Amino acid sequence: MVIKEVKLETVCGVTSRIPDNTLPEVAFAGKSNVGKSSLINALMNRKSLARTSAQPGKTQTINFYNINGAMYLVDLPGYGYAKVPESEKAKWGKMVENYLHTSGQLRRVFLLIDIRHDPSANDRLMYDWIVDQGYHPVIVATKLDKIKRSQKDKCVKAIREGLKVQPGTVIVPFSAVTKAGRDEIWKIMDEAVGYEA
């Protein structure tokens, strides 16, 4: 998809109702500081559409980005950030659960995992939970530029085994710095929303 226009259209907080969108949606989930905002900015060819931060837990809302009036990219709050009170975490969890349950337009879920580390218990929980909701998440292995090229296959295998992914699960190594993997993610998104180039 050639991006002509992107706008942050809806921001859902804990008490907001999930919007009844009529356009197809793709959602991005991942733990705090996994590089979700950087990925979204890279996909959109924008420097600071999604706010990036060295401080984890920045995204505390569900953000709906309207792309070309054709689809929504949905940025879900990061999970697993230690400094957030349990009560807050529970609220975010409910918010994400509510979204996955009630969105009638969600076509694909992308789960971001840092390629440098084995998946955490939170990552495994999130993966299993997305699968339980009836989705087959695409795994995006972020921060590819932070490892040596020779380590890539080993790291991808560690993610595959650590999450115990279902057979046929797609894992896309990605770097926001070099844009490696960007086209592949767009291809999956385009297919998911039925966009014909």
PDB file of N, CA and C in Angstrom, residues 81-135:
ATOM      1  N   TYR A  81       5.243  -4.207  31.890  1.00  0.00           N
ATOM      2  CA  TYR A  81       6.147  -3.186  32.423  1.00  0.00           C
ATOM      3  C   TYR A  81       6.062  -3.163  33.943  1.00  0.00           C
ATOM      4  N   ALA A  82       7.204  -3.396  34.595  1.00  0.00           N
ATOM      5  CA  ALA A  82       7.238  -3.632  36.041  1.00  0.00           C
ATOM      6  C   ALA A  82       6.785  -2.443  36.888  1.00  0.00           C
ATOM      7  N   LYS A  83       7.051  -1.217  36.434  1.00  0.00           N
ATOM      8  CA  LYS A  83       6.800  -0.066  37.316  1.00  0.00           C
ATOM      9  C   LYS A  83       5.350   0.391  37.338  1.00  0.00           C
ATOM     10  N   VAL A  84       4.512  -0.293  36.599  1.00  0.00           N
ATOM     11  CA  VAL A  84       3.092   0.083  36.577  1.00  0.00           C
ATOM     12  C   VAL A  84       2.365  -0.713  37.658  1.00  0.00           C
ATOM     13  N   PRO A  85       1.524  -0.070  38.472  1.00  0.00           N
ATOM     14  CA  PRO A  85       0.801  -0.807  39.509  1.00  0.00           C
ATOM     15  C   PRO A  85      -0.052  -1.932  38.914  1.00  0.00           C
ATOM     16  N   GLU A  86      -0.194  -3.000  39.688  1.00  0.00           N
ATOM     17  CA  GLU A  86      -0.968  -4.160  39.224  1.00  0.00           C
ATOM     18  C   GLU A  86      -2.375  -3.768  38.776  1.00  0.00           C
ATOM     19  N   SER A  87      -2.971  -2.820  39.497  1.00  0.00           N
ATOM     20  CA  SER A  87      -4.342  -2.405  39.154  1.00  0.00           C
ATOM     21  C   SER A  87      -4.397  -1.799  37.756  1.00  0.00           C
ATOM     22  N   GLU A  88      -3.335  -1.032  37.414  1.00  0.00           N
ATOM     23  CA  GLU A  88      -3.256  -0.429  36.074  1.00  0.00           C
ATOM     24  C   GLU A  88      -3.093  -1.518  35.023  1.00  0.00           C
ATOM     25  N   LYS A  89      -2.170  -2.465  35.321  1.00  0.00           N
ATOM     26  CA  LYS A  89      -1.929  -3.567  34.380  1.00  0.00           C
ATOM     27  C   LYS A  89      -3.214  -4.324  34.108  1.00  0.00           C
ATOM     28  N   ALA A  90      -3.977  -4.558  35.150  1.00  0.00           N
ATOM     29  CA  ALA A  90      -5.237  -5.303  35.015  1.00  0.00           C
ATOM     30  C   ALA A  90      -6.197  -4.539  34.105  1.00  0.00           C
ATOM     31  N   LYS A  91      -6.220  -3.205  34.260  1.00  0.00           N
ATOM     32  CA  LYS A  91      -7.094  -2.385  33.415  1.00  0.00           C
ATOM     33  C   LYS A  91      -6.685  -2.464  31.945  1.00  0.00           C
ATOM     34  N   TRP A  92      -5.356  -2.379  31.690  1.00  0.00           N
ATOM     35  CA  TRP A  92      -4.879  -2.471  30.308  1.00  0.00           C
ATOM     36  C   TRP A  92      -5.239  -3.822  29.729  1.00  0.00           C
ATOM     37  N   GLY A  93      -5.047  -4.871  30.543  1.00  0.00           N
ATOM     38  CA  GLY A  93      -5.352  -6.231  30.091  1.00  0.00           C
ATOM     39  C   GLY A  93      -6.808  -6.354  29.685  1.00  0.00           C
ATOM     40  N   LYS A  94      -7.677  -5.801  30.524  1.00  0.00           N
ATOM     41  CA  LYS A  94      -9.120  -5.824  30.232  1.00  0.00           C
ATOM     42  C   LYS A  94      -9.424  -5.063  28.937  1.00  0.00           C
ATOM     43  N   MET A  95      -8.729  -3.934  28.769  1.00  0.00           N
ATOM     44  CA  MET A  95      -8.943  -3.099  27.594  1.00  0.00           C
ATOM     45  C   MET A  95      -8.556  -3.863  26.313  1.00  0.00           C
ATOM     46  N   VAL A  96      -7.399  -4.512  26.344  1.00  0.00           N
ATOM     47  CA  VAL A  96      -6.934  -5.275  25.175  1.00  0.00           C
ATOM     48  C   VAL A  96      -7.856  -6.465  24.926  1.00  0.00           C
ATOM     49  N   GLU A  97      -8.230  -7.130  26.008  1.00  0.00           N
ATOM     50  CA  GLU A  97      -9.131  -8.291  25.898  1.00  0.00           C
ATOM     51  C   GLU A  97     -10.459  -7.849  25.266  1.00  0.00           C
ATOM     52  N   ASN A  98     -10.977  -6.739  25.751  1.00  0.00           N
ATOM     53  CA  ASN A  98     -12.221  -6.188  25.241  1.00  0.00           C
ATOM     54  C   ASN A  98     -12.101  -5.900  23.740  1.00  0.00           C
ATOM     55  N   TYR A  99     -10.968  -5.320  23.351  1.00  0.00           N
ATOM     56  CA  TYR A  99     -10.764  -5.014  21.929  1.00  0.00           C
ATOM     57  C   TYR A  99     -10.748  -6.299  21.092  1.00  0.00           C
ATOM     58  N   LEU A 100      -9.939  -7.278  21.506  1.00  0.00           N
ATOM     59  CA  LEU A 100      -9.829  -8.520  20.723  1.00  0.00           C
ATOM     60  C   LEU A 100     -11.174  -9.242  20.644  1.00  0.00           C
ATOM     61  N   HIS A 101     -11.954  -9.116  21.716  1.00  0.00           N
ATOM     62  CA  HIS A 101     -13.280  -9.756  21.753  1.00  0.00           C
ATOM     63  C   HIS A 101     -14.311  -9.054  20.887  1.00  0.00           C
ATOM     64  N   THR A 102     -14.264  -7.707  20.883  1.00  0.00           N
ATOM     65  CA  THR A 102     -15.397  -6.972  20.323  1.00  0.00           C
ATOM     66  C   THR A 102     -15.153  -6.373  18.941  1.00  0.00           C
ATOM     67  N   SER A 103     -13.892  -6.292  18.503  1.00  0.00           N
ATOM     68  CA  SER A 103     -13.670  -5.706  17.177  1.00  0.00           C
ATOM     69  C   SER A 103     -14.222  -6.645  16.114  1.00  0.00           C
ATOM     70  N   GLY A 104     -15.146  -6.119  15.334  1.00  0.00           N
ATOM     71  CA  GLY A 104     -15.690  -6.929  14.246  1.00  0.00           C
ATOM     72  C   GLY A 104     -14.835  -6.853  12.995  1.00  0.00           C
ATOM     73  N   GLN A 105     -13.802  -5.977  13.017  1.00  0.00           N
ATOM     74  CA  GLN A 105     -13.020  -5.727  11.803  1.00  0.00           C
ATOM     75  C   GLN A 105     -11.579  -6.220  11.883  1.00  0.00           C
ATOM     76  N   LEU A 106     -11.196  -6.799  13.021  1.00  0.00           N
ATOM     77  CA  LEU A 106      -9.797  -7.200  13.194  1.00  0.00           C
ATOM     78  C   LEU A 106      -9.461  -8.373  12.278  1.00  0.00           C
ATOM     79  N   ARG A 107      -8.482  -8.161  11.405  1.00  0.00           N
ATOM     80  CA  ARG A 107      -8.112  -9.185  10.417  1.00  0.00           C
ATOM     81  C   ARG A 107      -6.826  -9.925  10.766  1.00  0.00           C
ATOM     82  N   ARG A 108      -5.914  -9.247  11.461  1.00  0.00           N
ATOM     83  CA  ARG A 108      -4.612  -9.862  11.730  1.00  0.00           C
ATOM     84  C   ARG A 108      -4.032  -9.261  13.002  1.00  0.00           C
ATOM     85  N   VAL A 109      -3.368 -10.084  13.788  1.00  0.00           N
ATOM     86  CA  VAL A 109      -2.671  -9.588  14.977  1.00  0.00           C
ATOM     87  C   VAL A 109      -1.183  -9.875  14.804  1.00  0.00           C
ATOM     88  N   PHE A 110      -0.375  -8.855  15.021  1.00  0.00           N
ATOM     89  CA  PHE A 110       1.079  -9.003  14.990  1.00  0.00           C
ATOM     90  C   PHE A 110       1.582  -8.936  16.428  1.00  0.00           C
ATOM     91  N   LEU A 111       2.405  -9.913  16.812  1.00  0.00           N
ATOM     92  CA  LEU A 111       2.984  -9.908  18.158  1.00  0.00           C
ATOM     93  C   LEU A 111       4.482  -9.660  18.027  1.00  0.00           C
ATOM     94  N   LEU A 112       4.954  -8.588  18.674  1.00  0.00           N
ATOM     95  CA  LEU A 112       6.364  -8.214  18.581  1.00  0.00           C
ATOM     96  C   LEU A 112       7.160  -8.836  19.712  1.00  0.00           C
ATOM     97  N   ILE A 113       8.287  -9.443  19.352  1.00  0.00           N
ATOM     98  CA  ILE A 113       9.201 -10.054  20.319  1.00  0.00           C
ATOM     99  C   ILE A 113      10.597  -9.540  20.009  1.00  0.00           C
ATOM    100  N   ASP A 114      11.350  -9.141  21.023  1.00  0.00           N
ATOM    101  CA  ASP A 114      12.733  -8.676  20.843  1.00  0.00           C
ATOM    102  C   ASP A 114      13.592  -9.879  20.429  1.00  0.00           C
ATOM    103  N   ILE A 115      14.207  -9.798  19.247  1.00  0.00           N
ATOM    104  CA  ILE A 115      14.966 -10.933  18.696  1.00  0.00           C
ATOM    105  C   ILE A 115      16.169 -11.304  19.566  1.00  0.00           C
ATOM    106  N   ARG A 116      16.613 -10.372  20.411  1.00  0.00           N
ATOM    107  CA  ARG A 116      17.828 -10.621  21.207  1.00  0.00           C
ATOM    108  C   ARG A 116      17.580 -11.509  22.424  1.00  0.00           C
ATOM    109  N   HIS A 117      16.320 -11.629  22.809  1.00  0.00           N
ATOM    110  CA  HIS A 117      16.014 -12.358  24.056  1.00  0.00           C
ATOM    111  C   HIS A 117      15.014 -13.478  23.819  1.00  0.00           C
ATOM    112  N   ASP A 118      15.142 -14.522  24.618  1.00  0.00           N
ATOM    113  CA  ASP A 118      14.119 -15.571  24.574  1.00  0.00           C
ATOM    114  C   ASP A 118      12.791 -14.963  25.022  1.00  0.00           C
ATOM    115  N   PRO A 119      11.673 -15.454  24.480  1.00  0.00           N
ATOM    116  CA  PRO A 119      10.374 -14.919  24.902  1.00  0.00           C
ATOM    117  C   PRO A 119      10.177 -15.034  26.412  1.00  0.00           C
ATOM    118  N   SER A 120       9.606 -13.993  27.005  1.00  0.00           N
ATOM    119  CA  SER A 120       9.353 -13.986  28.453  1.00  0.00           C
ATOM    120  C   SER A 120       8.052 -14.727  28.751  1.00  0.00           C
ATOM    121  N   ALA A 121       7.794 -14.919  30.029  1.00  0.00           N
ATOM    122  CA  ALA A 121       6.530 -15.546  30.446  1.00  0.00           C
ATOM    123  C   ALA A 121       5.353 -14.701  29.951  1.00  0.00           C
ATOM    124  N   ASN A 122       5.499 -13.368  30.014  1.00  0.00           N
ATOM    125  CA  ASN A 122       4.443 -12.476  29.519  1.00  0.00           C
ATOM    126  C   ASN A 122       4.221 -12.638  28.018  1.00  0.00           C
ATOM    127  N   ASP A 123       5.330 -12.796  27.277  1.00  0.00           N
ATOM    128  CA  ASP A 123       5.219 -13.010  25.826  1.00  0.00           C
ATOM    129  C   ASP A 123       4.444 -14.299  25.539  1.00  0.00           C
ATOM    130  N   ARG A 124       4.779 -15.336  26.283  1.00  0.00           N
ATOM    131  CA  ARG A 124       4.097 -16.632  26.068  1.00  0.00           C
ATOM    132  C   ARG A 124       2.624 -16.531  26.408  1.00  0.00           C
ATOM    133  N   LEU A 125       2.323 -15.846  27.505  1.00  0.00           N
ATOM    134  CA  LEU A 125       0.922 -15.637  27.893  1.00  0.00           C
ATOM    135  C   LEU A 125       0.162 -14.900  26.799  1.00  0.00           C
ATOM    136  N   MET A 126       0.779 -13.833  26.289  1.00  0.00           N
ATOM    137  CA  MET A 126       0.124 -13.023  25.266  1.00  0.00           C
ATOM    138  C   MET A 126      -0.099 -13.839  23.997  1.00  0.00           C
ATOM    139  N   TYR A 127       0.926 -14.600  23.607  1.00  0.00           N
ATOM    140  CA  TYR A 127       0.796 -15.425  22.398  1.00  0.00           C
ATOM    141  C   TYR A 127      -0.357 -16.424  22.558  1.00  0.00           C
ATOM    142  N   ASP A 128      -0.347 -17.155  23.673  1.00  0.00           N
ATOM    143  CA  ASP A 128      -1.391 -18.175  23.900  1.00  0.00           C
ATOM    144  C   ASP A 128      -2.772 -17.520  23.930  1.00  0.00           C
ATOM    145  N   TRP A 129      -2.811 -16.345  24.521  1.00  0.00           N
ATOM    146  CA  TRP A 129      -4.075 -15.652  24.700  1.00  0.00           C
ATOM    147  C   TRP A 129      -4.636 -15.180  23.358  1.00  0.00           C
ATOM    148  N   ILE A 130      -3.753 -14.660  22.485  1.00  0.00           N
ATOM    149  CA  ILE A 130      -4.196 -14.238  21.141  1.00  0.00           C
ATOM    150  C   ILE A 130      -4.727 -15.456  20.377  1.00  0.00           C
ATOM    151  N   VAL A 131      -4.014 -16.578  20.497  1.00  0.00           N
ATOM    152  CA  VAL A 131      -4.444 -17.815  19.826  1.00  0.00           C
ATOM    153  C   VAL A 131      -5.803 -18.260  20.372  1.00  0.00           C
ATOM    154  N   ASP A 132      -5.960 -18.157  21.697  1.00  0.00           N
ATOM    155  CA  ASP A 132      -7.241 -18.541  22.330  1.00  0.00           C
ATOM    156  C   ASP A 132      -8.405 -17.684  21.829  1.00  0.00           C
ATOM    157  N   GLN A 133      -8.094 -16.447  21.408  1.00  0.00           N
ATOM    158  CA  GLN A 133      -9.143 -15.565  20.886  1.00  0.00           C
ATOM    159  C   GLN A 133      -9.505 -15.910  19.432  1.00  0.00           C
ATOM    160  N   GLY A 134      -8.781 -16.900  18.871  1.00  0.00           N
ATOM    161  CA  GLY A 134      -9.103 -17.346  17.515  1.00  0.00           C
ATOM    162  C   GLY A 134      -8.242 -16.735  16.422  1.00  0.00           C
ATOM    163  N   TYR A 135      -7.154 -16.044  16.823  1.00  0.00           N
ATOM    164  CA  TYR A 135      -6.267 -15.433  15.830  1.00  0.00           C
ATOM    165  C   TYR A 135      -4.976 -16.233  15.712  1.00  0.00           C
TER     166      TYR A 135
END
